[in-house]
Short mmCIF file of C-alpha atoms (C1' of nucleotides) in Angstrom, two decimals:
data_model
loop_
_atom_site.label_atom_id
_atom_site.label_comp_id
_atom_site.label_asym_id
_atom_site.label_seq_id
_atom_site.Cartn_x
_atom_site.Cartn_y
_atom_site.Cartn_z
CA UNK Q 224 115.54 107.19 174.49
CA UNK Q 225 113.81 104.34 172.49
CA UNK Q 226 115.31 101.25 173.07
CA UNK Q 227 116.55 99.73 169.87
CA UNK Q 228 116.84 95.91 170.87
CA UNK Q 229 120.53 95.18 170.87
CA UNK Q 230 121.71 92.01 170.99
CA UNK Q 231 125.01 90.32 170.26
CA UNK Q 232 123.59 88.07 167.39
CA UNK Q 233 122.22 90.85 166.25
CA UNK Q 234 125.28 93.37 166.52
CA UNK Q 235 127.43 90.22 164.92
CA UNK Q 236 124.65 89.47 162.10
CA UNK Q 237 124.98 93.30 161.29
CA UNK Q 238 128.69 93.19 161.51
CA UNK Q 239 129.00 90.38 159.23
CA UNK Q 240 126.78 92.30 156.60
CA UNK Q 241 128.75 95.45 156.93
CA UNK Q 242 131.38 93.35 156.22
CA UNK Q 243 130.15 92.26 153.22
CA UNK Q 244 129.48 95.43 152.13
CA UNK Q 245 132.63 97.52 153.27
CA UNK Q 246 135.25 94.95 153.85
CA UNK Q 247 136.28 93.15 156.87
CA UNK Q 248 138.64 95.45 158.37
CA UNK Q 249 136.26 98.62 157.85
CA UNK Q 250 134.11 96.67 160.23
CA UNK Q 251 134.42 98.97 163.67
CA UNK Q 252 132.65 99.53 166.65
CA UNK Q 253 132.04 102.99 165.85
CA UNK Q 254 130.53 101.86 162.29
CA UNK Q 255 128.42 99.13 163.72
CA UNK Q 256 126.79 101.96 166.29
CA UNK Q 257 125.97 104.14 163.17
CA UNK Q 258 124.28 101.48 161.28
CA UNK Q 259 122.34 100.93 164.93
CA UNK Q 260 121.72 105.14 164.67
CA UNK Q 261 122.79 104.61 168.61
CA UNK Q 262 126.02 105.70 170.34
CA UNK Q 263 129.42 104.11 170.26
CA UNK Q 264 129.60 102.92 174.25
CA UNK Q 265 125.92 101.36 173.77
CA UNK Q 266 127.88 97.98 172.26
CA UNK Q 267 129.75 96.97 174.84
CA UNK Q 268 127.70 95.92 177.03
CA UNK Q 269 126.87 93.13 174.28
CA UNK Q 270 130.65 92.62 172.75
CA UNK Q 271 133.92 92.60 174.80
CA UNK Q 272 135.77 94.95 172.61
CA UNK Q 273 136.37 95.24 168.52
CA UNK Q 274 138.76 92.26 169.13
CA UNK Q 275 135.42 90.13 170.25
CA UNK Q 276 133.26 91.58 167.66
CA UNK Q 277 135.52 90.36 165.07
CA UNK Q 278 135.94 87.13 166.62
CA UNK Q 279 132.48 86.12 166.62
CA UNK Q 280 131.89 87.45 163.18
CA UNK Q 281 134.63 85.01 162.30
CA UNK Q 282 132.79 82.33 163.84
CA UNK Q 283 129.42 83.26 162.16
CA UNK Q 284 131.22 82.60 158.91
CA UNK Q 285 133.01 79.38 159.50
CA UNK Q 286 129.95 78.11 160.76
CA UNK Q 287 128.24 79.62 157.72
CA UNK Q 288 130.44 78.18 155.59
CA UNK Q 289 130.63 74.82 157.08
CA UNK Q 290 126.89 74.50 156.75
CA UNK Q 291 126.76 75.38 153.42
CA UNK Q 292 129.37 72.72 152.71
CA UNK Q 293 127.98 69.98 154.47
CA UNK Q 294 124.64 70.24 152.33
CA UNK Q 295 126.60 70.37 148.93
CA UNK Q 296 128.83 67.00 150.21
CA UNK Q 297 125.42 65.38 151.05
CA UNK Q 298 124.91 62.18 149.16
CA UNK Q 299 128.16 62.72 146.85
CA UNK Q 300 131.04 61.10 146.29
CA UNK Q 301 134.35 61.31 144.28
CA UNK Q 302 135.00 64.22 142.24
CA UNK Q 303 131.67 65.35 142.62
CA UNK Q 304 131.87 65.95 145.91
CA UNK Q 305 135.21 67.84 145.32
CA UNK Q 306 133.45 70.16 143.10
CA UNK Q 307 130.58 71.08 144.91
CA UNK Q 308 133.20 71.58 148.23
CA UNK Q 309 135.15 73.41 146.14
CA UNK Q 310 132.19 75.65 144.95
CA UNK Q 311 130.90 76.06 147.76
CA UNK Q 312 134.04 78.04 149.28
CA UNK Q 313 134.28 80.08 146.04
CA UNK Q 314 130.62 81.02 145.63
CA UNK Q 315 130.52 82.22 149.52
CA UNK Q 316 133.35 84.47 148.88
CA UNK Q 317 132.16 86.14 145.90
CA UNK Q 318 128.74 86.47 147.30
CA UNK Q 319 129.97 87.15 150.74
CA UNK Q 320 133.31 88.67 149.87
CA UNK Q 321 133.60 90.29 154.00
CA UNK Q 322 132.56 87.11 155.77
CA UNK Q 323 135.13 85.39 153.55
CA UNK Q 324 137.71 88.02 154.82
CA UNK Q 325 136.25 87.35 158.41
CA UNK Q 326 136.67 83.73 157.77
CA UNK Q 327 140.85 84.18 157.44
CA UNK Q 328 140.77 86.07 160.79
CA UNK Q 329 143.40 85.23 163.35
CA UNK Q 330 141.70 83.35 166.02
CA UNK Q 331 143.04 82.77 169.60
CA UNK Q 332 143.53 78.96 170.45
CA UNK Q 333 140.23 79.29 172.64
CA UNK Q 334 138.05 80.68 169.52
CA UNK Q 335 139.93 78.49 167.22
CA UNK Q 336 139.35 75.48 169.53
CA UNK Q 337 135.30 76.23 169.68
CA UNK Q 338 135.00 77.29 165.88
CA UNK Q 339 133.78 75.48 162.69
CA UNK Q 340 136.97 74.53 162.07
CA UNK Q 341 137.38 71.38 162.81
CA UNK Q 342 134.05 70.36 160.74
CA UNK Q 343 135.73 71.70 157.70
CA UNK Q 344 138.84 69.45 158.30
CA UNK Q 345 136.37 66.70 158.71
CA UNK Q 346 134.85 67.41 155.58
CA UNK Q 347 137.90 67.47 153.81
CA UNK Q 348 138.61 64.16 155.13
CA UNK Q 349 134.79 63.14 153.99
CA UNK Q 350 136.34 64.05 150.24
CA UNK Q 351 138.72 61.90 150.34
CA UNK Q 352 137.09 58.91 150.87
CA UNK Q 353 136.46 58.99 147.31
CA UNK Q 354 140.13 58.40 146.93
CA UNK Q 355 142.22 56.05 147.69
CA UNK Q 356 144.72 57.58 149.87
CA UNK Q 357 146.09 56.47 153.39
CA UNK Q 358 148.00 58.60 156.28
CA UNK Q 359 150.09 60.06 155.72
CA UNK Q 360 148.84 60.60 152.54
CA UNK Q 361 145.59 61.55 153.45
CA UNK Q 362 146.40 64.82 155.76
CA UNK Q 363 148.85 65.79 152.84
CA UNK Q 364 146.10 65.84 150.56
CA UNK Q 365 143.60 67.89 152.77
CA UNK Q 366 146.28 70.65 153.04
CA UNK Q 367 146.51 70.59 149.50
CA UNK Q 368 142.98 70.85 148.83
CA UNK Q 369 143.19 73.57 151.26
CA UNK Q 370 145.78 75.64 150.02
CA UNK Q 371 144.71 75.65 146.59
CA UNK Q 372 140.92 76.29 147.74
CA UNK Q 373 142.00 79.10 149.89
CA UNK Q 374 144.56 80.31 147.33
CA UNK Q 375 142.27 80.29 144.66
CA UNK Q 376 139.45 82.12 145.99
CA UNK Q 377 141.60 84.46 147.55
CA UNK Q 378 143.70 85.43 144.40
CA UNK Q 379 140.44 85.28 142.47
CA UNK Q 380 138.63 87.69 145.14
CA UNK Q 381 141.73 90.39 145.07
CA UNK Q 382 141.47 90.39 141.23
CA UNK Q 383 145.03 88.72 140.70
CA UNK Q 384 143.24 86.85 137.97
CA UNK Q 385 140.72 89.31 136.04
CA UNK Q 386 142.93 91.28 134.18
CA UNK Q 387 143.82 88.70 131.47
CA UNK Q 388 142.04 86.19 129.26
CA UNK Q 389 140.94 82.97 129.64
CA UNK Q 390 137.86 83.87 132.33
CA UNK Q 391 138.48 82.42 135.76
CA UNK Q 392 135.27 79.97 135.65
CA UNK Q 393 136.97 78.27 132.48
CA UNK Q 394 140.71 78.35 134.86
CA UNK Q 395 138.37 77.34 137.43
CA UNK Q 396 137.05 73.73 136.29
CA UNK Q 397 140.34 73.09 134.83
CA UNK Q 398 142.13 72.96 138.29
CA UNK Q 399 139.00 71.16 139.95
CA UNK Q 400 140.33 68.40 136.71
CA UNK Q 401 143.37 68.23 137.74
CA UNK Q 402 143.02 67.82 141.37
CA UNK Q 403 140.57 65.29 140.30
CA UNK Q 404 143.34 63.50 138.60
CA UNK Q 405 146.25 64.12 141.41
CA UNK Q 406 143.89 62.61 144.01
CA UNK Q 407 143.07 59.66 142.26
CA UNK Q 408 146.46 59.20 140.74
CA UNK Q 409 148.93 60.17 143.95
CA UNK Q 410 152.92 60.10 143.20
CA UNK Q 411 154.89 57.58 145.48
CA UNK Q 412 157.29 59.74 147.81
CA UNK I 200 166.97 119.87 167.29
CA UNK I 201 169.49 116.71 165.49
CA UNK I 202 168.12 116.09 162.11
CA UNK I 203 167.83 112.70 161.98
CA UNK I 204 168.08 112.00 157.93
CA UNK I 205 164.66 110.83 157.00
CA UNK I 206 164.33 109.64 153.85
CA UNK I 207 161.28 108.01 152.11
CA UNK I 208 163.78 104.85 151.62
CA UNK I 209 164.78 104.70 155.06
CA UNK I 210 161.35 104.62 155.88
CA UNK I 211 159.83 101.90 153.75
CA UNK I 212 162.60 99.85 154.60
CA UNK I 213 161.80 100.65 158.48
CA UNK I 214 158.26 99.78 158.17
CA UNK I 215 159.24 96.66 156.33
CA UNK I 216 160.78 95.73 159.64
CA UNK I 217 158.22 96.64 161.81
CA UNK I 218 155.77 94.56 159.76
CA UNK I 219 158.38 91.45 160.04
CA UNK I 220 158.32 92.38 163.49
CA UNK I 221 154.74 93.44 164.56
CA UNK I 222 152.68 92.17 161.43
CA UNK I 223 151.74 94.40 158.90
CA UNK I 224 148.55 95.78 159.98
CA UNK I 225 150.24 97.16 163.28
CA UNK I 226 152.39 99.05 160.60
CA UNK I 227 151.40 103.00 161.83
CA UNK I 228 152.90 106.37 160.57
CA UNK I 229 153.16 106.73 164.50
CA UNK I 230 154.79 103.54 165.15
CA UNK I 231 157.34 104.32 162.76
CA UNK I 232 157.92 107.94 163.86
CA UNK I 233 158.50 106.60 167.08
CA UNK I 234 161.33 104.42 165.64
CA UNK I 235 162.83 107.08 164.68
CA UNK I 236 162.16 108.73 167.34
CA UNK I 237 160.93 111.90 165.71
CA UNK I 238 157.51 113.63 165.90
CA UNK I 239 154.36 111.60 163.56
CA UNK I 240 153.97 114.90 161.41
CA UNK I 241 157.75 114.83 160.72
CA UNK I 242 156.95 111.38 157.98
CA UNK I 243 154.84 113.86 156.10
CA UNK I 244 156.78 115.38 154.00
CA UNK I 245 158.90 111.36 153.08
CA UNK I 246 155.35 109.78 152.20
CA UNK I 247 152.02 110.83 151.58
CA UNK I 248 149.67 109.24 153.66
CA UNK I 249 149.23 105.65 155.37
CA UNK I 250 148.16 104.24 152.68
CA UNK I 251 151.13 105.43 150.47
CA UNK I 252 153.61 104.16 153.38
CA UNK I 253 151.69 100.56 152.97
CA UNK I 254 151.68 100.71 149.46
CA UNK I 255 155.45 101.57 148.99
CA UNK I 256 156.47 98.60 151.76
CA UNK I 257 154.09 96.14 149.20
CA UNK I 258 156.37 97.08 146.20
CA UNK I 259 159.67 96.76 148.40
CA UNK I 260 158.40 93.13 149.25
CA UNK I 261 157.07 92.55 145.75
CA UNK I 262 160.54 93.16 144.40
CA UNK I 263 162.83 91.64 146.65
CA UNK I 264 160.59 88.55 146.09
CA UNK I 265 160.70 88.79 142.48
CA UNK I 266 164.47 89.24 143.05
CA UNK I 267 164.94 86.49 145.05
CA UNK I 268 162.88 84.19 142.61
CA UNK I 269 164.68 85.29 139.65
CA UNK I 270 167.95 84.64 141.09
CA UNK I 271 166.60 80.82 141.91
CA UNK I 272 165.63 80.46 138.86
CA UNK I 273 168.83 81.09 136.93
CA UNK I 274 170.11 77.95 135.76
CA UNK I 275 166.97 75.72 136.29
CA UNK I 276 164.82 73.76 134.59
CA UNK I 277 161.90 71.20 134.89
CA UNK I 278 160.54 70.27 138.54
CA UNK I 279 164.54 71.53 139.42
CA UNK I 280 162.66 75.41 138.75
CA UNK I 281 159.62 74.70 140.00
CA UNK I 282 161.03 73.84 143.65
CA UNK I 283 163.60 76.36 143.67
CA UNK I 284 161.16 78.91 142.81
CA UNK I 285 157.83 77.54 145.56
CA UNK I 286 160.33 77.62 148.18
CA UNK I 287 161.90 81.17 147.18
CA UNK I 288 157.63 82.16 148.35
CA UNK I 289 157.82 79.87 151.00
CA UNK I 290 161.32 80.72 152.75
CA UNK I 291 160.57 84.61 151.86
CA UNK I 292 157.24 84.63 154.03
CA UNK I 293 159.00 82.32 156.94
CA UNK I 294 161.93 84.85 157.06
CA UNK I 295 159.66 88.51 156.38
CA UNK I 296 155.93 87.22 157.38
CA UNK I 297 155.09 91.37 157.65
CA UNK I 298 157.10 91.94 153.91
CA UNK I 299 155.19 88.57 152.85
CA UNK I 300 151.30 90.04 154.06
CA UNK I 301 152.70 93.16 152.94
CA UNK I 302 153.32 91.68 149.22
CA UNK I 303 149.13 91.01 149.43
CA UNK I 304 148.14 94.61 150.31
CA UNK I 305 145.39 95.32 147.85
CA UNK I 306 147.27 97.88 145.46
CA UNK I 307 145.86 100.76 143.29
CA UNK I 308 145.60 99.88 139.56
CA UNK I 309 148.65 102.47 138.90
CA UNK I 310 151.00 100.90 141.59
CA UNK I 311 150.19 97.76 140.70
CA UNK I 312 151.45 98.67 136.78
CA UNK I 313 154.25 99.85 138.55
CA UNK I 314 155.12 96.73 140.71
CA UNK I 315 157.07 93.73 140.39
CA UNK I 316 153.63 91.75 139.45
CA UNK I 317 154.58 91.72 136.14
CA UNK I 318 157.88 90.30 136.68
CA UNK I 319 156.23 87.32 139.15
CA UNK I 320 154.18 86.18 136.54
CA UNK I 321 156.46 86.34 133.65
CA UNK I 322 158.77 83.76 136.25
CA UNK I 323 155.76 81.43 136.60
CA UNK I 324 155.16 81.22 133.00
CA UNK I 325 159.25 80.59 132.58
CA UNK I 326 158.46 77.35 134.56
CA UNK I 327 156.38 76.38 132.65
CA UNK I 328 158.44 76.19 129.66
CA UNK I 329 159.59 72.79 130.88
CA UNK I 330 156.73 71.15 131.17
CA UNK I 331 154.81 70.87 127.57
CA UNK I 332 151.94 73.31 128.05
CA UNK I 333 150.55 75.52 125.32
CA UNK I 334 147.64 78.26 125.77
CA UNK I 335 145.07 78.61 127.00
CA UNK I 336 146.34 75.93 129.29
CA UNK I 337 149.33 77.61 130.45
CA UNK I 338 147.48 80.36 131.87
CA UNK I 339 145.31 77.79 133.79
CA UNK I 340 148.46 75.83 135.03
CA UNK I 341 150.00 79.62 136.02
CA UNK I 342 146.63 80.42 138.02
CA UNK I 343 146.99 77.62 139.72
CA UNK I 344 150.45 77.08 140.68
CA UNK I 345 149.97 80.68 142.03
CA UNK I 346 146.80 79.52 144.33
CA UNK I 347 148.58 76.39 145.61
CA UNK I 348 152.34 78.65 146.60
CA UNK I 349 150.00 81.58 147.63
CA UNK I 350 147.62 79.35 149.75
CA UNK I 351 149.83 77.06 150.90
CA UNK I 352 152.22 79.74 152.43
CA UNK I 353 149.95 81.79 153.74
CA UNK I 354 147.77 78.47 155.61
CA UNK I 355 150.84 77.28 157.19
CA UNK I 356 151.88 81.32 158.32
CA UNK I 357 148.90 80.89 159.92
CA UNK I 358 148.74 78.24 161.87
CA UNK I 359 146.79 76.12 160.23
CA UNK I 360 148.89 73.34 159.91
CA UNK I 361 150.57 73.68 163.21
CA UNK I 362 148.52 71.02 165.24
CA UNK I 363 148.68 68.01 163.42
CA UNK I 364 151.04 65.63 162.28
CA UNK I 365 152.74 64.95 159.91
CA UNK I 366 155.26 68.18 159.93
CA UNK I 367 154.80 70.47 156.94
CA UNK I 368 157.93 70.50 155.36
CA UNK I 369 157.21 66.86 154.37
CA UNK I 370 153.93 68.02 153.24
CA UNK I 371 155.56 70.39 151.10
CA UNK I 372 157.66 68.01 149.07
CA UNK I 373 155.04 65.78 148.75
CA UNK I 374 152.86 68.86 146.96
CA UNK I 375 155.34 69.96 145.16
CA UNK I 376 155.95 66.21 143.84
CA UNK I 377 152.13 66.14 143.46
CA UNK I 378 151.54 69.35 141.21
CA UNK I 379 155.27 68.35 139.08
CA UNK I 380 153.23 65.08 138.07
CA UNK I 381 149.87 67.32 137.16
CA UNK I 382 152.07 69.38 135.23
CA UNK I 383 153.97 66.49 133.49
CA UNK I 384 150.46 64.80 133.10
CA UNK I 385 148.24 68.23 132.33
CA UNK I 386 144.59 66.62 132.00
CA UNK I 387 142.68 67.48 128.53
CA UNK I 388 139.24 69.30 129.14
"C1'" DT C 253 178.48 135.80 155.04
"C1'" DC C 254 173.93 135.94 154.00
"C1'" DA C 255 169.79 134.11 151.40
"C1'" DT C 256 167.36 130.19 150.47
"C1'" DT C 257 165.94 125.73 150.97
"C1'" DT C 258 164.23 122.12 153.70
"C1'" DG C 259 163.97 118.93 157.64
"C1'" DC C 260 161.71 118.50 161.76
"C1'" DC C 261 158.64 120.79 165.14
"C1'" DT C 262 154.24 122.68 167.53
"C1'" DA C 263 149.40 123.14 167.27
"C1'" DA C 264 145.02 121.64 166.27
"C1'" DG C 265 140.90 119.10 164.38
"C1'" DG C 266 138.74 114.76 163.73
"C1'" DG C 267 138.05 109.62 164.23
"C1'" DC C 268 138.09 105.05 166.72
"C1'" DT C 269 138.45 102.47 171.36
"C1'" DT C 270 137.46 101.73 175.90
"C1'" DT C 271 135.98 102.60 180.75
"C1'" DA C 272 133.11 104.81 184.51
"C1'" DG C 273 129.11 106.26 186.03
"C1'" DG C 274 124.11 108.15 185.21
"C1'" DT C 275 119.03 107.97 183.70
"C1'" DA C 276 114.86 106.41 181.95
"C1'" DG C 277 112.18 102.69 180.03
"C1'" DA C 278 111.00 97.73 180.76
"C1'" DT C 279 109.98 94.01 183.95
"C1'" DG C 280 108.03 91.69 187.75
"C1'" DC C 281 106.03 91.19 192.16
"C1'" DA C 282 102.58 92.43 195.64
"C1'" DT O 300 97.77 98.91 189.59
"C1'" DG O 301 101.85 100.73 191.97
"C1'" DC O 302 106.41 100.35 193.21
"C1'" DA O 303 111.12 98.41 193.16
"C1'" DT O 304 114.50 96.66 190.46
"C1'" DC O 305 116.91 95.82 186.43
"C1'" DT O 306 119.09 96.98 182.33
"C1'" DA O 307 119.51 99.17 177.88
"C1'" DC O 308 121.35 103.07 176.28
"C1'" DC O 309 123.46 107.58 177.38
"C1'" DT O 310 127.11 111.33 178.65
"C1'" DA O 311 131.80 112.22 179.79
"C1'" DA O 312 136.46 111.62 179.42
"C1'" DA O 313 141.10 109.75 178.42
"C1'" DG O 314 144.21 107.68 175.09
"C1'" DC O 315 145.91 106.71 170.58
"C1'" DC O 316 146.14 107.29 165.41
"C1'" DC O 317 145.81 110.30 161.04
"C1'" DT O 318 146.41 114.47 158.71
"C1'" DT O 319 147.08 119.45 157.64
"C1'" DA O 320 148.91 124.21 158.49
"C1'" DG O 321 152.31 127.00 159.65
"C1'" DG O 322 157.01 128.03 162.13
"C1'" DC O 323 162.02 127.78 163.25
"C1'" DA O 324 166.60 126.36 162.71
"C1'" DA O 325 170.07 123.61 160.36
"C1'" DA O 326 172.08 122.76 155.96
"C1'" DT O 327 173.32 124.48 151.39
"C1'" DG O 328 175.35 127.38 148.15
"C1'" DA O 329 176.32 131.82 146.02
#
DNA sequence: TCATTTGCCTAAGGGCTTTAGGTAGATGCA
DNA sequence: TGCATCTACCTAAAGCCCTTAGGCAAATGA
């Protein structure tokens, strides 16, 4: 009976990769414990239930994905700070296409309330100082930016886009333009 | 032994249900057997597998969307269209939130010939016809009026919006007054 | 009325989840 | 170093879901 060294970073780092490479919802106890080559009821005495283990592989991508964006918005401003925000979303979900997934999970108020989240609002906020836009103003825009982040990279990542010409990189800049322009050129009510 | 009068559309139109009721993920051959209160194996012989049951609820959802939007769309023109046809997505996944996730099941090239896809973007580019867009531009402004209904709608499902002022459905108008100007006003390269 | 079709059933194998309780390897103290 | 304790991983078992094979009885139609 070697001991393997289980640990819930661990079993959540692993998670997170089998993610990756299966897709989110493949990601199961039982799969987790093969990768591990130990059995099934070995896991819980590190994660709750499959509920937890997705929860905190949810986490390790929002935080993931925060970090990545608060390096790119580091000493930027204006639109180039909305690009390299934007890019940052859409390169983590092509490279990390599960974690992405994991990312969207549901989260209960108490995981939601502990998680990333509220950096990447932040963030978005950080954007917009570039801008000049006031409340309400302001928290319209960050949804906006959100939605069409979100909606982009999720479209883009199911393939909604890839079976017709232009390519999605050249589709891609052009909406980072006009956002670009919307923001700095915001309709009166 | 009653025969109950399964049919394959009874089904996919029970499942739709469920999902509205349950979300679409909780959507089970058992689940629905037990709606009909008939043994699981019984569903065999009305649809092939799960994954046939979840793909044949996607196309229901895809086409009374499409229906819905068309139907909006008859008679309108300009930023008139353009609202008519963001809130036929937005009302539609408010009303059916298990038909609406059910519309983003990932389908099989073949069923997704078959589906009202087709039909969604056709609408989108029909839109566009009022504002003064010609190719490759259109497709851009089609990507991404798709990522800002599709994100958008699928953010505020979720909860995402829920805990912060201002409410959404002013948020809403203000986007869709915000994407009417990019249109109006597309950007050159 | 009787043959055929077919709608729903029983049976059974296999997978994932979760809990309860056991055993052996690691850890720490004398 | 030897022994007690801890704990990491295990076996066992129950419950639920998916799927296929084969059977019986209700509907259909000649």
């Amino acid at each position: 009976m070697a001991r393997v060294g289980l640990t819930t970073e661990r079993l959540v780092r692993a998670g997170a990769d089998l993610a990756d490479e299966v897709g989110f919802d493949q990601v199961t106890v039982s799969a987790l414990a093969r990768r591990f080559d130990v059995k099934v009821a070995s896991l819980y005495s590190h994660v709750k239930n499959s509920q937890d283990l997705k929860t905190k592989i949810a986490l390790l991508a929002l935080e993931e994905l925060a970090d990545r964006a608060a390096d790119a918005l580091a000493g930027r401003a204006g639109k180039d700070a909305l690009t390299a925000f934007a890019n940052v979303y859409r390169d983590y979900a092509r490279e990390h296409p599960g974690r992405y997934a994991a990312a969207q999970f549901r989260l209960d108020p108490e995981a939601a309330a502990a998680s990333a989240g509220g950096r990447h609002a932040q963030m978005t906020r950080a954007i917009l100082r570039g801008y000049d836009l006031t409340e309400p103003d302001q928290t319209h825009a960050v949804r906006l930016l959100g939605s069409v982040f979100h909606g982009y990279v999720s479209l883009e990542l199911g393939g909604s886009f890839s079976h017709s010409a232009p390519g999605t990189q050249e589709t891609w800049s052009r909406i980072l333009d006009a956002l670009d322009a919307t923001l700095r050129n915001w309709p009166a009510p």
